[in-house]
Short mmCIF file of C-alpha atoms in Angstrom, two decimals:
data_model
loop_
_atom_site.label_atom_id
_atom_site.label_comp_id
_atom_site.label_asym_id
_atom_site.label_seq_id
_atom_site.Cartn_x
_atom_site.Cartn_y
_atom_site.Cartn_z
CA MET A 1 0.08 0.11 0.00
CA GLY A 2 3.25 2.31 0.76
CA TYR A 3 4.57 2.09 -2.92
CA PHE A 4 0.97 2.46 -4.39
CA TYR A 5 0.50 5.78 -2.31
CA ASN A 6 3.96 7.60 -2.79
CA ILE A 7 4.51 6.06 -6.91
CA PHE A 8 0.84 6.15 -8.31
CA PHE A 9 -1.07 9.01 -6.56
CA PRO A 10 0.85 11.73 -7.92
CA TYR A 11 0.57 10.82 -10.95
CA ALA A 12 -3.32 9.71 -10.85
CA LEU A 13 -4.09 13.74 -9.37
CA LYS A 14 -3.26 15.20 -12.76
CA LYS A 15 -5.13 12.43 -14.47
CA LEU A 16 -8.47 13.31 -11.78
CA VAL A 17 -8.47 17.41 -11.94
CA ASN A 18 -12.53 18.26 -12.62
CA SER A 19 -13.58 15.12 -11.99
CA LYS A 20 -15.18 13.80 -8.89
CA LEU A 21 -12.95 11.13 -8.38
CA LEU A 22 -10.53 14.24 -7.00
CA LEU A 23 -12.59 14.29 -3.58
CA ILE A 24 -11.83 10.41 -3.05
CA ALA A 25 -7.86 11.04 -4.06
CA LEU A 26 -7.86 14.02 -1.34
CA LEU A 27 -8.89 11.97 1.14
CA LEU A 28 -6.50 9.09 1.04
CA THR A 29 -3.70 11.72 0.38
CA GLY A 30 -4.92 13.60 3.02
CA SER A 31 -5.44 17.79 2.66
CA SER A 32 -1.85 19.08 2.55
CA VAL A 33 -2.62 19.82 -1.13
CA ILE A 34 -5.28 21.93 -1.01
CA ALA A 35 -3.22 24.06 1.76
CA GLN A 36 -0.52 24.79 -0.04
CA CYS A 37 -2.68 25.80 -3.07
CA PRO A 38 -2.05 29.35 -3.84
CA THR A 39 -4.86 31.93 -2.76
CA VAL A 40 -5.96 35.44 -4.37
CA THR A 41 -7.82 38.31 -2.55
CA ASN A 42 -8.08 40.47 -6.27
CA LEU A 43 -9.36 39.03 -9.03
CA SER A 44 -10.18 42.06 -10.68
CA GLN A 45 -5.96 43.33 -11.22
CA THR A 46 -4.91 46.80 -12.63
CA PHE A 47 -1.90 48.20 -13.78
CA CYS A 48 -0.56 51.12 -15.62
CA ASP A 49 0.83 50.51 -18.93
CA ILE A 50 4.22 52.64 -18.63
CA GLN A 51 4.66 49.89 -16.07
CA SER A 52 4.87 47.10 -18.59
CA PRO A 53 3.41 44.67 -16.82
CA THR A 54 4.04 41.13 -16.84
CA ILE A 55 2.92 37.67 -15.80
CA ALA A 56 5.00 38.29 -12.52
CA SER A 57 3.62 41.06 -12.00
CA LEU A 58 0.01 39.30 -10.97
CA GLN A 59 -0.57 38.97 -7.32
CA ALA A 60 -1.17 35.19 -5.63
CA ILE A 61 -0.08 34.16 -2.06
CA ASP A 62 2.21 31.17 -2.05
CA ASN A 63 0.88 29.02 0.10
CA GLY A 64 4.02 26.63 0.01
CA GLY A 65 2.75 24.94 -3.17
CA GLY A 66 3.76 27.73 -5.45
CA VAL A 67 2.55 29.88 -7.89
CA ALA A 68 2.05 29.01 -11.38
CA TRP A 69 -0.29 30.95 -13.87
CA PHE A 70 -1.72 29.54 -16.71
CA ALA A 71 -3.84 30.80 -20.23
CA THR A 72 -6.83 28.91 -19.00
CA ASP A 73 -8.29 26.91 -16.76
CA SER A 74 -6.93 23.28 -17.80
CA SER A 75 -3.82 24.36 -19.96
CA THR A 76 -0.93 22.40 -18.68
CA THR A 77 1.85 24.65 -19.38
CA PRO A 78 2.44 28.02 -17.20
CA LEU A 79 2.94 30.99 -18.54
CA ALA A 80 6.68 32.47 -18.42
CA PRO A 81 7.00 34.72 -15.55
CA GLY A 82 8.22 37.55 -17.93
CA LEU A 83 5.22 37.13 -20.56
CA GLY A 84 3.21 40.56 -20.93
CA LEU A 85 0.13 41.03 -19.73
CA VAL A 86 -3.07 41.93 -22.07
CA ASN A 87 -5.64 44.53 -21.28
CA GLY A 88 -9.05 42.84 -20.93
CA GLU A 89 -7.44 39.22 -20.90
CA ASP A 90 -8.03 36.60 -17.84
CA TYR A 91 -5.16 34.18 -15.93
CA PHE A 92 -5.62 31.44 -13.99
CA ALA A 93 -3.84 30.67 -10.74
CA ASP A 94 -2.50 27.61 -9.52
CA SER A 95 0.34 25.75 -7.83
CA SER A 96 3.59 25.02 -9.32
CA GLY A 97 2.65 21.64 -10.09
CA GLY A 98 -0.95 22.71 -11.34
CA ASN A 99 -2.45 19.97 -9.27
CA CYS A 100 -4.82 22.33 -7.19
CA GLY A 101 -7.86 21.38 -8.98
CA THR A 102 -10.02 24.16 -9.45
CA ARG A 103 -8.05 27.57 -10.59
CA ILE A 104 -8.63 30.78 -9.23
CA ARG A 105 -9.42 33.14 -12.33
CA VAL A 106 -8.50 37.02 -12.56
CA VAL A 107 -8.80 39.65 -14.95
CA VAL A 108 -6.06 41.66 -16.04
CA THR A 109 -7.38 45.67 -17.04
CA ILE A 110 -4.17 47.78 -18.20
CA TYR A 111 -4.79 51.60 -18.10
CA SER A 112 -3.37 53.41 -20.97
CA ALA A 113 -3.20 57.09 -22.02
CA PRO A 114 -6.38 58.59 -22.23
CA THR A 115 -8.00 59.15 -25.71
CA GLY A 116 -8.91 62.73 -27.46
CA GLN A 117 -7.81 64.36 -30.48
CA ASN A 118 -4.46 64.53 -31.02
CA PHE A 119 -5.33 68.46 -32.91
CA GLN A 120 -7.39 70.49 -30.78
CA GLY A 121 -8.25 74.29 -31.44
CA VAL A 122 -9.90 76.51 -28.85
CA CYS A 123 -11.64 79.62 -29.67
CA VAL A 124 -12.20 82.05 -27.27
CA ASP A 125 -12.86 85.99 -27.31
CA PHE A 126 -9.79 86.83 -25.24
CA PRO A 127 -6.51 84.94 -24.88
CA SER A 128 -7.08 84.34 -20.90
CA GLN A 129 -10.02 82.49 -21.72
CA ALA A 130 -8.11 79.41 -23.32
CA THR A 131 -6.85 77.52 -20.53
CA ILE A 132 -6.05 74.08 -19.70
CA ALA A 133 -9.95 73.34 -18.65
CA SER A 134 -10.13 73.96 -22.50
CA LEU A 135 -8.72 71.12 -23.64
CA ILE A 136 -10.57 67.02 -23.82
CA ALA A 137 -9.03 63.99 -22.85
CA ILE A 138 -11.69 60.96 -22.02
CA GLY A 139 -10.05 59.04 -18.62
CA ASN A 140 -10.05 58.78 -15.21
CA ASN A 141 -8.61 62.01 -13.33
CA VAL A 142 -6.78 63.68 -16.03
CA GLN A 143 -3.28 65.50 -15.63
CA TRP A 144 -2.35 67.74 -18.06
CA TYR A 145 1.47 68.30 -18.54
CA ASN A 146 3.93 70.27 -20.54
CA VAL A 147 6.43 67.25 -21.00
CA PRO A 148 6.46 64.31 -22.36
CA SER A 149 6.68 62.24 -19.25
CA GLY A 150 7.93 63.75 -15.46
CA GLY A 151 7.03 66.98 -14.40
CA SER A 152 4.11 68.65 -12.48
CA PRO A 153 0.40 68.53 -13.49
CA LEU A 154 -0.43 71.72 -14.97
CA ALA A 155 -3.75 73.76 -13.12
CA GLN A 156 -6.96 73.99 -15.06
CA SER A 157 -6.41 77.49 -14.98
CA THR A 158 -3.49 77.42 -16.75
CA ILE A 159 -3.44 79.54 -20.13
CA LEU A 160 -2.38 77.76 -23.08
CA VAL A 161 0.62 78.51 -25.23
CA PRO A 162 -0.70 78.92 -28.85
CA ASN A 163 1.14 76.04 -31.07
CA THR A 164 2.54 74.17 -28.46
CA ILE A 165 2.22 70.31 -27.49
CA TYR A 166 0.17 69.38 -24.48
CA TYR A 167 0.25 66.37 -22.80
CA ALA A 168 -2.48 64.44 -20.91
CA SER A 169 -2.62 61.43 -18.80
CA GLN A 170 -4.81 58.98 -16.62
CA THR A 171 -4.57 57.83 -13.07
CA ASN A 172 -5.84 53.59 -12.09
CA PRO A 173 -8.40 54.57 -10.11
CA ASP A 174 -7.29 51.25 -7.90
CA THR A 175 -3.68 51.48 -7.58
CA GLY A 176 -2.60 55.51 -8.09
CA CYS A 177 -0.65 54.75 -10.84
CA GLN A 178 -0.24 57.15 -14.15
CA THR A 179 -0.49 56.21 -17.24
CA SER A 180 1.47 56.92 -20.79
CA ARG A 181 0.44 60.44 -21.99
CA LEU A 182 -1.97 61.75 -24.78
CA SER A 183 0.23 64.38 -26.84
CA VAL A 184 -2.35 67.19 -28.46
CA PHE A 185 -1.21 69.63 -30.41
CA VAL A 186 -3.02 73.32 -29.27
CA SER A 187 -4.10 75.90 -31.66
CA VAL A 188 -5.70 79.20 -29.95
CA GLY A 189 -8.00 81.02 -32.26
CA VAL A 190 -8.96 84.34 -30.80
CA VAL A 191 -11.83 86.10 -32.15
CA PRO A 192 -13.00 89.10 -29.78
CA VAL A 193 -16.21 90.51 -29.63
CA PRO A 194 -16.49 92.47 -32.35
CA ASN A 195 -16.27 96.85 -31.83
CA GLY A 196 -19.32 99.17 -33.68
CA ASP A 197 -21.76 101.95 -32.55
CA ALA A 198 -24.43 100.90 -30.85
CA ILE A 199 -26.93 102.95 -32.59
CA GLN A 200 -26.56 102.70 -36.66
CA THR A 201 -28.60 105.09 -38.62
CA PHE A 202 -29.28 104.40 -42.56
CA CYS A 203 -31.26 106.71 -44.38
CA GLN A 204 -34.46 105.24 -46.49
CA ASN A 205 -34.26 104.67 -50.10
CA PHE A 206 -37.30 102.69 -51.51
CA SER A 207 -35.39 101.82 -54.78
CA ASN A 208 -32.15 100.72 -52.70
CA PRO A 209 -32.68 99.73 -48.97
CA PRO A 210 -30.13 99.51 -46.89
CA THR A 211 -29.18 95.76 -45.73
CA VAL A 212 -27.31 93.51 -43.27
CA ALA A 213 -24.28 94.03 -44.98
CA ASP A 214 -24.19 97.45 -44.74
CA LEU A 215 -24.06 97.05 -40.55
CA ASN A 216 -20.54 98.49 -39.67
CA ALA A 217 -18.16 96.04 -37.30
CA SER A 218 -15.07 95.59 -36.75
CA GLY A 219 -13.24 92.65 -38.18
CA ASN A 220 -15.11 89.45 -40.25
CA ASN A 221 -18.31 89.53 -39.10
CA ASN A 222 -21.91 87.14 -38.63
CA TRP A 223 -25.23 88.46 -38.26
CA TYR A 224 -27.94 87.19 -35.86
CA LEU A 225 -31.61 88.47 -35.75
CA THR A 226 -31.08 87.69 -31.65
CA SER A 227 -28.56 86.83 -29.26
CA SER A 228 -28.72 82.96 -29.59
CA SER A 229 -29.65 82.51 -33.21
CA ALA A 230 -27.96 79.80 -34.51
CA LEU A 231 -28.07 80.32 -38.18
CA PRO A 232 -26.30 84.37 -39.58
CA LEU A 233 -28.15 86.30 -41.74
CA GLU A 234 -28.50 87.03 -45.80
CA LEU A 235 -26.39 90.20 -46.29
CA ASN A 236 -28.97 91.12 -48.47
CA THR A 237 -31.57 90.85 -45.95
CA PRO A 238 -33.05 94.04 -45.53
CA LEU A 239 -32.97 96.32 -42.74
CA ILE A 240 -36.00 96.72 -40.36
CA ASP A 241 -36.23 100.32 -38.71
CA GLY A 242 -36.21 100.16 -34.70
CA GLN A 243 -34.97 96.33 -35.25
CA THR A 244 -31.70 95.34 -33.13
CA TYR A 245 -29.20 93.51 -34.75
CA TYR A 246 -26.50 91.13 -33.32
CA ALA A 247 -22.83 90.74 -34.90
CA THR A 248 -19.95 87.75 -34.07
CA THR A 249 -16.16 87.65 -35.17
CA VAL A 250 -15.15 85.23 -37.70
CA ASP A 251 -12.18 83.58 -38.06
CA PRO A 252 -12.70 80.12 -39.53
CA PRO A 253 -13.29 77.93 -37.74
CA CYS A 254 -13.50 79.77 -34.98
CA GLU A 255 -16.63 82.30 -34.39
CA SER A 256 -16.80 84.87 -31.06
CA ASP A 257 -19.15 83.44 -28.18
CA GLU A 258 -20.49 87.33 -27.25
CA ARG A 259 -21.85 88.86 -29.90
CA LEU A 260 -22.14 93.21 -30.73
CA GLU A 261 -25.82 94.65 -30.13
CA VAL A 262 -26.86 97.15 -32.57
CA LEU A 263 -30.28 99.19 -32.88
CA VAL A 264 -30.59 100.48 -36.33
CA SER A 265 -32.43 103.59 -37.37
CA ILE A 266 -33.73 104.25 -40.49
CA GLN A 267 -34.28 107.95 -41.33
CA PRO A 268 -36.96 109.29 -43.64
CA GLN A 269 -35.49 111.37 -46.98
CA ASN A 270 -34.70 114.91 -46.74
CA ASN A 271 -37.53 116.24 -47.86
CA ALA A 272 -37.47 120.50 -48.99
CA GLY A 273 -40.90 120.31 -51.25
CA SER A 274 -40.80 121.47 -54.89
CA ASN A 275 -39.94 124.82 -56.21
CA GLY A 276 -42.61 127.58 -55.91
CA PHE A 277 -43.00 130.90 -57.52
CA VAL A 278 -44.58 133.67 -56.77
CA SER A 279 -45.29 138.04 -57.75
CA PHE A 280 -46.16 140.74 -56.25
CA CYS A 281 -47.04 144.27 -58.03
CA GLU A 282 -44.54 147.07 -57.82
CA ASP A 283 -47.49 148.84 -56.16
CA ASP A 284 -47.78 146.05 -53.41
CA LEU A 285 -44.54 146.06 -51.82
CA ALA A 286 -45.60 148.69 -49.36
CA SER A 287 -48.73 147.74 -48.45
CA THR A 288 -48.49 143.37 -48.45
CA ASN A 289 -45.17 144.19 -46.19
CA PHE A 290 -44.42 140.45 -45.04
CA VAL A 291 -44.75 137.06 -46.45
CA ASP A 292 -43.88 133.30 -45.52
CA LEU A 293 -41.79 131.83 -48.58
CA PHE A 294 -42.68 128.40 -47.15
CA ASP A 295 -46.10 129.11 -48.15
CA PHE A 296 -44.98 129.02 -51.61
CA LEU A 297 -43.16 125.65 -51.79
CA GLY A 298 -45.02 122.88 -53.50
CA GLY A 299 -45.29 119.30 -52.35
CA THR A 300 -45.27 118.53 -48.30
CA PRO A 301 -41.67 120.22 -47.11
CA PHE A 302 -40.54 119.10 -43.82
CA ASN A 303 -40.95 122.48 -41.35
CA THR A 304 -36.82 122.17 -40.19
CA GLY A 305 -34.71 124.07 -43.25
CA VAL A 306 -33.83 127.07 -43.66
CA TRP A 307 -33.78 129.41 -45.98
CA THR A 308 -30.88 131.11 -48.05
CA GLY A 309 -31.51 134.49 -50.16
CA PRO A 310 -30.72 138.01 -51.64
CA PHE A 311 -32.08 138.62 -48.46
CA ILE A 312 -32.26 137.83 -44.68
CA THR A 313 -35.80 136.05 -43.62
CA SER A 314 -37.13 135.71 -40.19
CA ASN A 315 -39.13 133.32 -38.09
CA GLY A 316 -36.75 130.34 -38.96
CA SER A 317 -38.50 127.60 -41.92
CA LEU A 318 -41.33 129.83 -42.80
CA GLY A 319 -39.24 132.06 -44.31
CA THR A 320 -40.72 135.39 -43.25
CA LEU A 321 -39.58 138.17 -46.08
CA ASP A 322 -40.28 141.84 -45.78
CA LEU A 323 -40.84 142.81 -49.19
CA THR A 324 -40.00 146.98 -48.97
CA LEU A 325 -36.81 145.74 -49.35
CA LEU A 326 -37.65 144.68 -52.67
CA SER A 327 -37.64 146.50 -56.03
CA LEU A 328 -38.62 146.07 -59.64
CA SER A 329 -35.18 146.31 -60.76
CA GLY A 330 -33.63 143.83 -58.95
CA SER A 331 -36.69 141.08 -60.07
CA PRO A 332 -36.69 138.13 -59.87
CA TYR A 333 -35.55 137.33 -56.55
CA VAL A 334 -34.41 133.46 -55.87
CA PHE A 335 -34.69 131.92 -52.39
CA THR A 336 -33.08 128.26 -51.68
CA TYR A 337 -35.03 125.97 -48.73
CA THR A 338 -32.32 123.20 -47.63
CA VAL A 339 -33.67 120.67 -45.62
CA GLU A 340 -30.92 118.57 -43.37
CA SER A 341 -32.51 116.97 -40.52
CA SER A 342 -32.22 113.50 -41.62
CA THR A 343 -28.36 113.71 -41.59
CA GLU A 344 -27.74 110.04 -42.78
CA CYS A 345 -29.56 111.20 -46.06
CA PRO A 346 -28.34 113.97 -48.69
CA PRO A 347 -29.77 117.35 -48.19
CA ALA A 348 -32.66 118.77 -50.32
CA SER A 349 -33.43 121.97 -51.51
CA ALA A 350 -36.07 123.76 -53.45
CA THR A 351 -36.58 127.15 -54.26
CA VAL A 352 -38.89 129.91 -54.60
CA THR A 353 -38.79 132.72 -56.71
CA VAL A 354 -40.32 136.11 -55.86
CA THR A 355 -41.01 138.24 -59.32
CA ILE A 356 -41.97 142.29 -59.12
CA ASN A 357 -44.01 143.22 -61.64
CA PRO A 358 -44.27 146.81 -63.18
CA ILE A 359 -47.93 148.64 -62.41
CA PRO A 360 -49.30 148.83 -65.19
CA ASN A 361 -50.17 151.65 -67.39
CA ALA A 362 -53.58 151.67 -69.37
CA GLY A 363 -52.74 155.48 -70.72
CA THR A 364 -54.39 158.53 -69.54
CA ASP A 365 -58.60 159.26 -69.44
CA ASN A 366 -59.63 161.70 -73.16
CA SER A 367 -62.71 162.24 -74.33
CA ILE A 368 -63.65 162.52 -78.20
CA VAL A 369 -67.21 163.58 -79.66
CA LEU A 370 -68.67 161.46 -82.41
CA CYS A 371 -71.63 162.19 -84.68
CA GLU A 372 -73.71 159.37 -85.43
CA THR A 373 -72.37 159.46 -89.23
CA SER A 374 -68.65 159.63 -88.17
CA PRO A 375 -66.53 157.11 -89.39
CA ALA A 376 -65.15 154.31 -86.71
CA VAL A 377 -62.46 155.45 -84.35
CA ASP A 378 -59.65 153.57 -82.41
CA LEU A 379 -60.34 154.04 -78.98
CA PHE A 380 -57.08 152.81 -77.92
CA THR A 381 -55.11 155.94 -79.66
CA GLN A 382 -57.13 158.34 -78.11
CA LEU A 383 -55.75 157.07 -74.38
CA GLY A 384 -53.02 159.48 -73.18
CA ASN A 385 -49.41 158.52 -71.61
CA SER A 386 -48.72 155.81 -73.81
CA PRO A 387 -50.37 152.77 -72.42
CA GLU A 388 -49.41 149.49 -72.61
CA THR A 389 -51.19 147.11 -74.81
CA GLY A 390 -53.00 143.57 -73.94
CA GLY A 391 -55.41 145.29 -71.82
CA THR A 392 -59.58 144.81 -72.34
CA TRP A 393 -62.08 147.22 -72.26
CA SER A 394 -65.46 147.20 -70.16
CA PRO A 395 -68.81 147.36 -72.27
CA ALA A 396 -70.34 150.86 -72.80
CA LEU A 397 -72.40 152.45 -70.12
CA ALA A 398 -76.18 152.56 -71.52
#
């Protein structure tokens, strides 16, 4: 029986792994085999890629029978201690002899550099807004550096330097080790809020109305109807009086976050009316005294204009003229009315021409005596003092 125990049974135990006869074998050999099998307290073991973990890095407690790691729960060849671990792979712990029966399964996770774009552009309104916090990398407790290895983590408030490479690592949440680093080339696009007048005024022109293209702001701009609109307005969009428009600065692919607010005012065209004409008889000058030139303009002129001419007028836009200043010899007199109340529109002008006519000359009275048989007489030739032609004769009194 002793020969059978010492020689036959160790070989038989290998054949009985994972079989129901294992229990019988253990009873015959005692419990020393189980007591010498390794124990594993952490069934999910994690590492960082910069540790270059191998089979030897796996943790198990040697209880006297040694520790060996296998690729499967039934493989017979132990894995070499220097073999590199594979992320997501599982490994099986057994004694050095591989005779512990059911093996302990351990899943390996290897944390590598965080994921993210290797080229990242940051768009900001001011250079101070471009900070480490603007960069994007996906991982656990990501840390940023300005060197590929070593160095100290950069604060989230660190201002980025344009055209510089930054490096991001992540932390193994189980062990706290740091991974390799993702390199990111950073470009900073500064697109400041545009400058411009808060109120912009245009002239009303029905044949060529002002459009979005006429709005004025610094830089290259997009214009929007609201402070949060997503789609910019077409440049040929007609402007609306009293409407507010919003401008951004555009430097593709960047666009400013903040927007310039502009209120639009569209002024009506200046209106001086149309030219007018008025005449006075020479003998009316003293009796009429004053007239308002504004009354002789045609159309519907603005009452905000000023008068200029050979004589000064009074009462502003009324253009009150003292007729006693005029004479027959100076006639005609031209007075100009100019309106410039709409500053964005060109000035408008109209004139009033004042003509002084001479006193009509009908000649002097005369009398003639005619017989019933007298020939016809040209009465005009009978008038004295060289009368003007073109007059009319009143009917004879009965």
